[in-house]
Amino acid sequence: MVSASDRVTNPGKAAGKAAGEDPEAPAAKGSEAAPGPAPGKGSETAPARTSVWLDRRTPSRSRRAAESPAGLDRNRITEASVRLLDAEGLAKFSMRRLAAELDVTAMSLYWYVDTKDDLLELALDSVYAEIAPPREDADWRDRLRELARSYRELLVRHIWISPLAGTFLNIGPNSMLFSYAVQDVIRATGLPLERQTGALAAVFQFVYGFGTVEGHFKARCEATGLTEDAYHRHAMGTIRAQPHLRAIVESSDDLMAARGGDTVEEMRERDFVFALDLLIAGIEAKCDRTDSATG
């Protein structure tokens, strides 16, 4: 059964997938061996690894105190992973780079995790703790807006979580708390039970897509050294200078002018607020239709 958390955070995927073996993991032989499969199971018969939250294997050998740097633990490794992912992005993340950040050997990390994917799952779940629970005494519409905005801000703040949320199962403790909060709000809408997952998908897959695009646009602007407004003006000016594209842009001038907003941020905010209001209005309409049918 696919978890409800997966439905919230995995747009386009019903379940996560194992990302394969870590190419940086040490060879499984001699003193350089990484923690092996669960006792009693050979590597040829062990099931494929699915999630750090599902496969809680015990390392196949005991850790020696001399091999574990003082102060190193899974929480510290996870926090360093988040900092590194924020600073350098997902493509540059590696066990060796993380070990250098922590000033330890790469082998030291394998006493706490089996693969790089484990670390990515741990980092992904840890940032969901940044989403505060909505106010319990607020109307469901306001609670839904609060959760949607918090999720959007998370996606923009940590742009690396978008691809990870679409790959892994999202069943860590913080992700599950977020999933529960979302389900609680959707239940409060009054929608029939069989319609609630559809409403959840409509709202949070929209937010996932919106936040992902917003985060990457901001990152692109930062990489070029331009403000969002300067980058937008440069892009639009370049497009308008090309005859075969100018007509397409000019046909939407009235639409853009009607939306309003003096800056890219203002225009984007207007779109997000109105789109979310449309989704909420759709939920309300479905509830009213159900009430009329049963009244």
Tab-separated table of C-alpha atoms in Angstrom:
chain	number	residue	atom	x	y	z
A	1	MET	CA	0.000	0.000	0.000
A	2	VAL	CA	1.372	3.408	-0.940
A	3	SER	CA	1.684	5.721	2.037
A	4	ALA	CA	-0.351	8.883	2.277
A	5	SER	CA	2.917	10.726	2.720
A	6	ASP	CA	3.970	9.509	-0.701
A	7	ARG	CA	0.838	10.956	-2.215
A	8	VAL	CA	1.647	14.358	-0.720
A	9	THR	CA	5.299	14.621	-1.608
A	10	ASN	CA	5.823	12.399	-4.640
A	11	PRO	CA	4.086	14.101	-7.592
A	12	GLY	CA	4.103	11.797	-10.590
A	13	LYS	CA	5.123	8.704	-8.616
A	14	ALA	CA	3.024	6.290	-6.613
A	15	ALA	CA	6.042	4.887	-4.837
A	16	GLY	CA	9.749	5.564	-4.494
A	17	LYS	CA	12.494	3.518	-6.098
A	18	ALA	CA	15.823	2.349	-4.925
A	19	ALA	CA	18.444	4.557	-6.476
A	20	GLY	CA	20.936	1.761	-6.824
A	21	GLU	CA	24.188	1.034	-5.130
A	22	ASP	CA	26.387	3.867	-4.021
A	23	PRO	CA	29.345	4.069	-6.419
A	24	GLU	CA	31.399	5.593	-3.620
A	25	ALA	CA	30.785	2.778	-1.136
A	26	PRO	CA	33.939	0.934	-0.155
A	27	ALA	CA	34.549	-2.514	-1.604
A	28	ALA	CA	32.981	-5.251	0.488
A	29	LYS	CA	36.147	-7.126	1.376
A	30	GLY	CA	38.889	-7.049	3.951
A	31	SER	CA	39.223	-4.230	6.437
A	32	GLU	CA	37.709	-1.794	3.919
A	33	ALA	CA	34.352	-3.530	3.855
A	34	ALA	CA	31.214	-1.456	4.298
A	35	PRO	CA	28.431	-2.797	6.551
A	36	GLY	CA	27.012	-5.861	4.828
A	37	PRO	CA	23.549	-7.372	4.408
A	38	ALA	CA	21.427	-8.484	7.306
A	39	PRO	CA	22.764	-11.496	9.190
A	40	GLY	CA	21.639	-14.805	7.753
A	41	LYS	CA	21.043	-13.473	4.246
A	42	GLY	CA	23.515	-13.750	1.431
A	43	SER	CA	24.053	-10.815	-0.845
A	44	GLU	CA	22.627	-12.831	-3.726
A	45	THR	CA	19.303	-13.391	-1.944
A	46	ALA	CA	18.901	-10.121	-0.030
A	47	PRO	CA	15.990	-7.967	-1.269
A	48	ALA	CA	16.776	-4.763	-3.120
A	49	ARG	CA	17.222	-1.812	-0.813
A	50	THR	CA	14.103	0.362	-0.831
A	51	SER	CA	14.484	2.929	1.946
A	52	VAL	CA	16.603	3.785	4.946
A	53	TRP	CA	13.336	3.798	6.904
A	54	LEU	CA	12.433	0.238	5.886
A	55	ASP	CA	15.785	-1.537	5.889
A	56	ARG	CA	17.242	-1.101	9.363
A	57	ARG	CA	20.242	-3.325	8.995
A	58	THR	CA	22.843	-3.689	11.717
A	59	PRO	CA	26.428	-3.256	10.518
A	60	SER	CA	28.069	-6.626	10.015
A	61	ARG	CA	31.016	-5.752	12.208
A	62	SER	CA	31.367	-3.891	15.464
A	63	ARG	CA	32.538	-0.310	15.414
A	64	ARG	CA	35.788	0.370	17.174
A	65	ALA	CA	35.904	3.599	19.158
A	66	ALA	CA	39.198	4.538	17.564
A	67	GLU	CA	37.562	4.476	14.130
A	68	SER	CA	34.677	6.784	15.119
A	69	PRO	CA	35.682	10.476	15.306
A	70	ALA	CA	34.631	12.222	18.496
A	71	GLY	CA	31.236	13.880	18.196
A	72	LEU	CA	30.294	12.170	14.944
A	73	ASP	CA	26.766	10.775	14.857
A	74	ARG	CA	23.926	10.394	12.386
A	75	ASN	CA	22.311	13.724	13.330
A	76	ARG	CA	25.528	15.648	12.805
A	77	ILE	CA	26.096	13.891	9.474
A	78	THR	CA	22.536	14.684	8.378
A	79	GLU	CA	22.847	18.357	9.321
A	80	ALA	CA	26.117	18.632	7.401
A	81	SER	CA	24.477	16.957	4.404
A	82	VAL	CA	21.708	19.565	4.352
A	83	ARG	CA	24.229	22.410	4.552
A	84	LEU	CA	26.269	20.924	1.729
A	85	LEU	CA	23.232	20.293	-0.465
A	86	ASP	CA	22.041	23.871	0.080
A	87	ALA	CA	25.465	25.288	-0.740
A	88	GLU	CA	26.542	23.114	-3.669
A	89	GLY	CA	23.477	21.287	-4.946
A	90	LEU	CA	22.547	17.671	-5.487
A	91	ALA	CA	24.835	17.029	-8.465
A	92	LYS	CA	28.002	17.801	-6.496
A	93	PHE	CA	27.031	15.929	-3.353
A	94	SER	CA	29.247	12.970	-2.537
A	95	MET	CA	30.377	10.971	0.464
A	96	ARG	CA	33.925	12.181	-0.038
A	97	ARG	CA	32.836	15.821	-0.185
A	98	LEU	CA	30.732	15.345	2.946
A	99	ALA	CA	33.607	13.670	4.765
A	100	ALA	CA	35.826	16.631	3.927
A	101	GLU	CA	33.167	18.991	5.247
A	102	LEU	CA	33.114	17.073	8.530
A	103	ASP	CA	36.907	16.651	8.574
A	104	VAL	CA	36.668	12.870	8.802
A	105	THR	CA	37.465	9.989	6.475
A	106	ALA	CA	34.811	8.757	4.057
A	107	MET	CA	35.011	5.335	5.731
A	108	SER	CA	33.845	6.925	9.005
A	109	LEU	CA	30.484	7.783	7.435
A	110	TYR	CA	29.765	4.158	6.590
A	111	TRP	CA	29.479	3.297	10.268
A	112	TYR	CA	26.269	5.360	10.329
A	113	VAL	CA	24.792	4.839	6.850
A	114	ASP	CA	25.165	2.140	4.212
A	115	THR	CA	24.916	4.301	1.083
A	116	LYS	CA	24.762	7.851	-0.164
A	117	ASP	CA	21.055	7.322	-0.821
A	118	ASP	CA	20.581	6.745	2.905
A	119	LEU	CA	22.064	10.162	3.592
A	120	LEU	CA	19.886	11.801	0.964
A	121	GLU	CA	16.768	10.244	2.490
A	122	LEU	CA	17.791	11.401	5.955
A	123	ALA	CA	18.499	14.933	4.697
A	124	LEU	CA	15.203	15.028	2.827
A	125	ASP	CA	13.174	14.023	5.859
A	126	SER	CA	15.044	16.375	8.198
A	127	VAL	CA	14.002	19.515	6.306
A	128	TYR	CA	10.307	18.617	6.568
A	129	ALA	CA	10.675	19.522	10.241
A	130	GLU	CA	10.826	23.155	9.058
A	131	ILE	CA	7.117	23.035	8.179
A	132	ALA	CA	5.224	24.237	11.226
A	133	PRO	CA	1.837	22.634	11.938
A	134	PRO	CA	-1.120	24.863	11.034
A	135	ARG	CA	-3.233	26.542	13.690
A	136	GLU	CA	-5.634	24.022	15.162
A	137	ASP	CA	-8.388	26.584	15.736
A	138	ALA	CA	-8.309	28.025	12.195
A	139	ASP	CA	-10.796	27.319	9.415
A	140	TRP	CA	-9.707	24.510	7.088
A	141	ARG	CA	-9.226	26.997	4.237
A	142	ASP	CA	-6.705	29.017	6.238
A	143	ARG	CA	-4.977	25.871	7.465
A	144	LEU	CA	-4.701	24.605	3.910
A	145	ARG	CA	-3.234	27.919	2.761
A	146	GLU	CA	-0.705	27.842	5.600
A	147	LEU	CA	0.460	24.333	4.755
A	148	ALA	CA	0.583	25.066	1.031
A	149	ARG	CA	2.645	28.199	1.557
A	150	SER	CA	5.022	26.455	3.974
A	151	TYR	CA	5.542	23.622	1.510
A	152	ARG	CA	6.186	26.054	-1.326
A	153	GLU	CA	8.732	27.958	0.773
A	154	LEU	CA	10.476	24.697	1.665
A	155	LEU	CA	10.802	23.753	-2.013
A	156	VAL	CA	12.268	27.168	-2.822
A	157	ARG	CA	14.612	27.200	0.166
A	158	HIS	CA	16.000	23.729	-0.552
A	159	ILE	CA	15.723	23.228	-4.322
A	160	TRP	CA	17.420	19.821	-4.093
A	161	ILE	CA	14.433	18.248	-2.343
A	162	SER	CA	12.219	18.318	-5.461
A	163	PRO	CA	13.954	15.456	-7.291
A	164	LEU	CA	14.469	13.522	-4.057
A	165	ALA	CA	10.790	13.792	-3.078
A	166	GLY	CA	9.972	12.299	-6.472
A	167	THR	CA	12.416	9.408	-5.981
A	168	PHE	CA	12.206	8.236	-2.385
A	169	LEU	CA	9.271	6.930	-0.348
A	170	ASN	CA	8.962	9.947	1.977
A	171	ILE	CA	8.087	7.868	5.015
A	172	GLY	CA	10.457	9.389	7.545
A	173	PRO	CA	9.043	10.793	10.796
A	174	ASN	CA	8.954	14.450	9.749
A	175	SER	CA	7.487	13.687	6.352
A	176	MET	CA	4.796	11.561	7.987
A	177	LEU	CA	3.890	14.382	10.377
A	178	PHE	CA	3.485	16.707	7.389
A	179	SER	CA	1.381	14.084	5.647
A	180	TYR	CA	-0.827	13.733	8.732
A	181	ALA	CA	-1.325	17.505	8.949
A	182	VAL	CA	-2.354	17.616	5.287
A	183	GLN	CA	-4.766	14.713	5.673
A	184	ASP	CA	-6.270	16.318	8.768
A	185	VAL	CA	-7.025	19.496	6.823
A	186	ILE	CA	-8.473	17.590	3.865
A	187	ARG	CA	-10.726	15.621	6.224
A	188	ALA	CA	-11.991	18.909	7.649
A	189	THR	CA	-13.174	20.052	4.212
A	190	GLY	CA	-16.204	17.759	4.395
A	191	LEU	CA	-15.392	16.046	1.108
A	192	PRO	CA	-16.545	12.439	0.817
A	193	LEU	CA	-13.782	10.032	1.807
A	194	GLU	CA	-13.306	8.746	-1.731
A	195	ARG	CA	-12.637	12.305	-3.000
A	196	GLN	CA	-10.122	13.382	-0.385
A	197	THR	CA	-6.980	11.948	-1.986
A	198	GLY	CA	-7.879	13.690	-5.240
A	199	ALA	CA	-8.196	17.028	-3.465
A	200	LEU	CA	-4.905	16.420	-1.693
A	201	ALA	CA	-3.191	15.668	-4.999
A	202	ALA	CA	-4.703	18.710	-6.729
A	203	VAL	CA	-3.426	21.132	-4.091
A	204	PHE	CA	-0.048	19.705	-3.211
A	205	GLN	CA	1.041	18.573	-6.649
A	206	PHE	CA	0.263	22.119	-7.788
A	207	VAL	CA	2.383	23.506	-4.944
A	208	TYR	CA	5.166	21.020	-5.728
A	209	GLY	CA	5.310	22.164	-9.342
A	210	PHE	CA	5.003	25.856	-8.518
A	211	GLY	CA	7.651	25.763	-5.802
A	212	THR	CA	10.037	23.696	-7.924
A	213	VAL	CA	9.904	26.126	-10.846
A	214	GLU	CA	10.191	29.124	-8.530
A	215	GLY	CA	13.198	27.666	-6.732
A	216	HIS	CA	15.066	26.875	-9.926
A	217	PHE	CA	14.321	30.292	-11.410
A	218	LYS	CA	15.738	31.988	-8.329
A	219	ALA	CA	18.805	29.748	-8.445
A	220	ARG	CA	19.346	30.576	-12.124
A	221	CYS	CA	19.158	34.286	-11.399
A	222	GLU	CA	21.661	33.958	-8.557
A	223	ALA	CA	24.024	32.002	-10.804
A	224	THR	CA	23.982	34.785	-13.409
A	225	GLY	CA	24.455	37.514	-10.812
A	226	LEU	CA	21.231	39.227	-11.899
A	227	THR	CA	18.148	40.090	-9.900
A	228	GLU	CA	14.968	38.281	-10.856
A	229	ASP	CA	13.605	41.443	-12.461
A	230	ALA	CA	16.805	42.100	-14.427
A	231	TYR	CA	16.922	38.493	-15.601
A	232	HIS	CA	13.269	38.658	-16.670
A	233	ARG	CA	13.789	41.892	-18.592
A	234	HIS	CA	16.853	40.463	-20.308
A	235	ALA	CA	15.020	37.279	-21.290
A	236	MET	CA	11.919	39.078	-22.568
A	237	GLY	CA	14.009	41.611	-24.477
A	238	THR	CA	15.921	38.817	-26.190
A	239	ILE	CA	12.712	37.004	-27.135
A	240	ARG	CA	11.063	40.148	-28.494
A	241	ALA	CA	14.093	40.758	-30.676
A	242	GLN	CA	13.392	37.527	-32.563
A	243	PRO	CA	10.628	38.006	-35.173
A	244	HIS	CA	9.395	34.413	-35.027
A	245	LEU	CA	8.860	34.682	-31.262
A	246	ARG	CA	7.773	38.307	-30.911
A	247	ALA	CA	4.187	37.638	-32.037
A	248	ILE	CA	3.756	34.935	-29.390
A	249	VAL	CA	4.932	37.255	-26.622
A	250	GLU	CA	2.931	40.232	-27.816
A	251	SER	CA	-0.251	38.151	-27.921
A	252	SER	CA	0.032	37.686	-24.178
A	253	ASP	CA	0.814	41.319	-23.298
A	254	ASP	CA	-2.790	42.100	-22.371
A	255	LEU	CA	-2.944	39.016	-20.197
A	256	MET	CA	0.234	39.945	-18.348
A	257	ALA	CA	-0.886	43.547	-17.903
A	258	ALA	CA	-4.237	42.433	-16.479
A	259	ARG	CA	-2.523	40.233	-13.925
A	260	GLY	CA	-0.693	43.235	-12.487
A	261	GLY	CA	2.387	43.359	-10.313
A	262	ASP	CA	5.420	45.582	-10.723
A	263	THR	CA	8.031	42.909	-10.005
A	264	VAL	CA	8.531	39.237	-10.804
A	265	GLU	CA	7.943	38.412	-7.156
A	266	GLU	CA	4.639	40.307	-7.104
A	267	MET	CA	3.454	38.667	-10.326
A	268	ARG	CA	4.386	35.236	-9.066
A	269	GLU	CA	2.664	35.842	-5.723
A	270	ARG	CA	-0.556	36.933	-7.428
A	271	ASP	CA	-0.550	33.787	-9.535
A	272	PHE	CA	0.066	31.518	-6.548
A	273	VAL	CA	-2.623	33.088	-4.364
A	274	PHE	CA	-5.248	33.041	-7.105
A	275	ALA	CA	-4.431	29.495	-8.224
A	276	LEU	CA	-4.707	28.256	-4.640
A	277	ASP	CA	-8.004	30.144	-4.220
A	278	LEU	CA	-9.304	28.389	-7.353
A	279	LEU	CA	-8.433	24.998	-5.911
A	280	ILE	CA	-10.103	25.835	-2.600
A	281	ALA	CA	-13.182	27.094	-4.446
A	282	GLY	CA	-13.255	23.804	-6.351
A	283	ILE	CA	-13.211	21.847	-3.089
A	284	GLU	CA	-16.025	24.024	-1.727
A	285	ALA	CA	-18.074	23.486	-4.891
A	286	LYS	CA	-17.642	19.722	-4.663
A	287	CYS	CA	-18.719	19.801	-1.006
A	288	ASP	CA	-21.817	21.866	-1.855
A	289	ARG	CA	-22.719	19.490	-4.681
A	290	THR	CA	-22.381	16.498	-2.352
A	291	ASP	CA	-24.549	18.194	0.282
A	292	SER	CA	-27.226	18.954	-2.317
A	293	ALA	CA	-27.220	15.386	-3.568
A	294	THR	CA	-27.633	13.963	-0.077
A	295	GLY	CA	-29.938	16.680	1.295
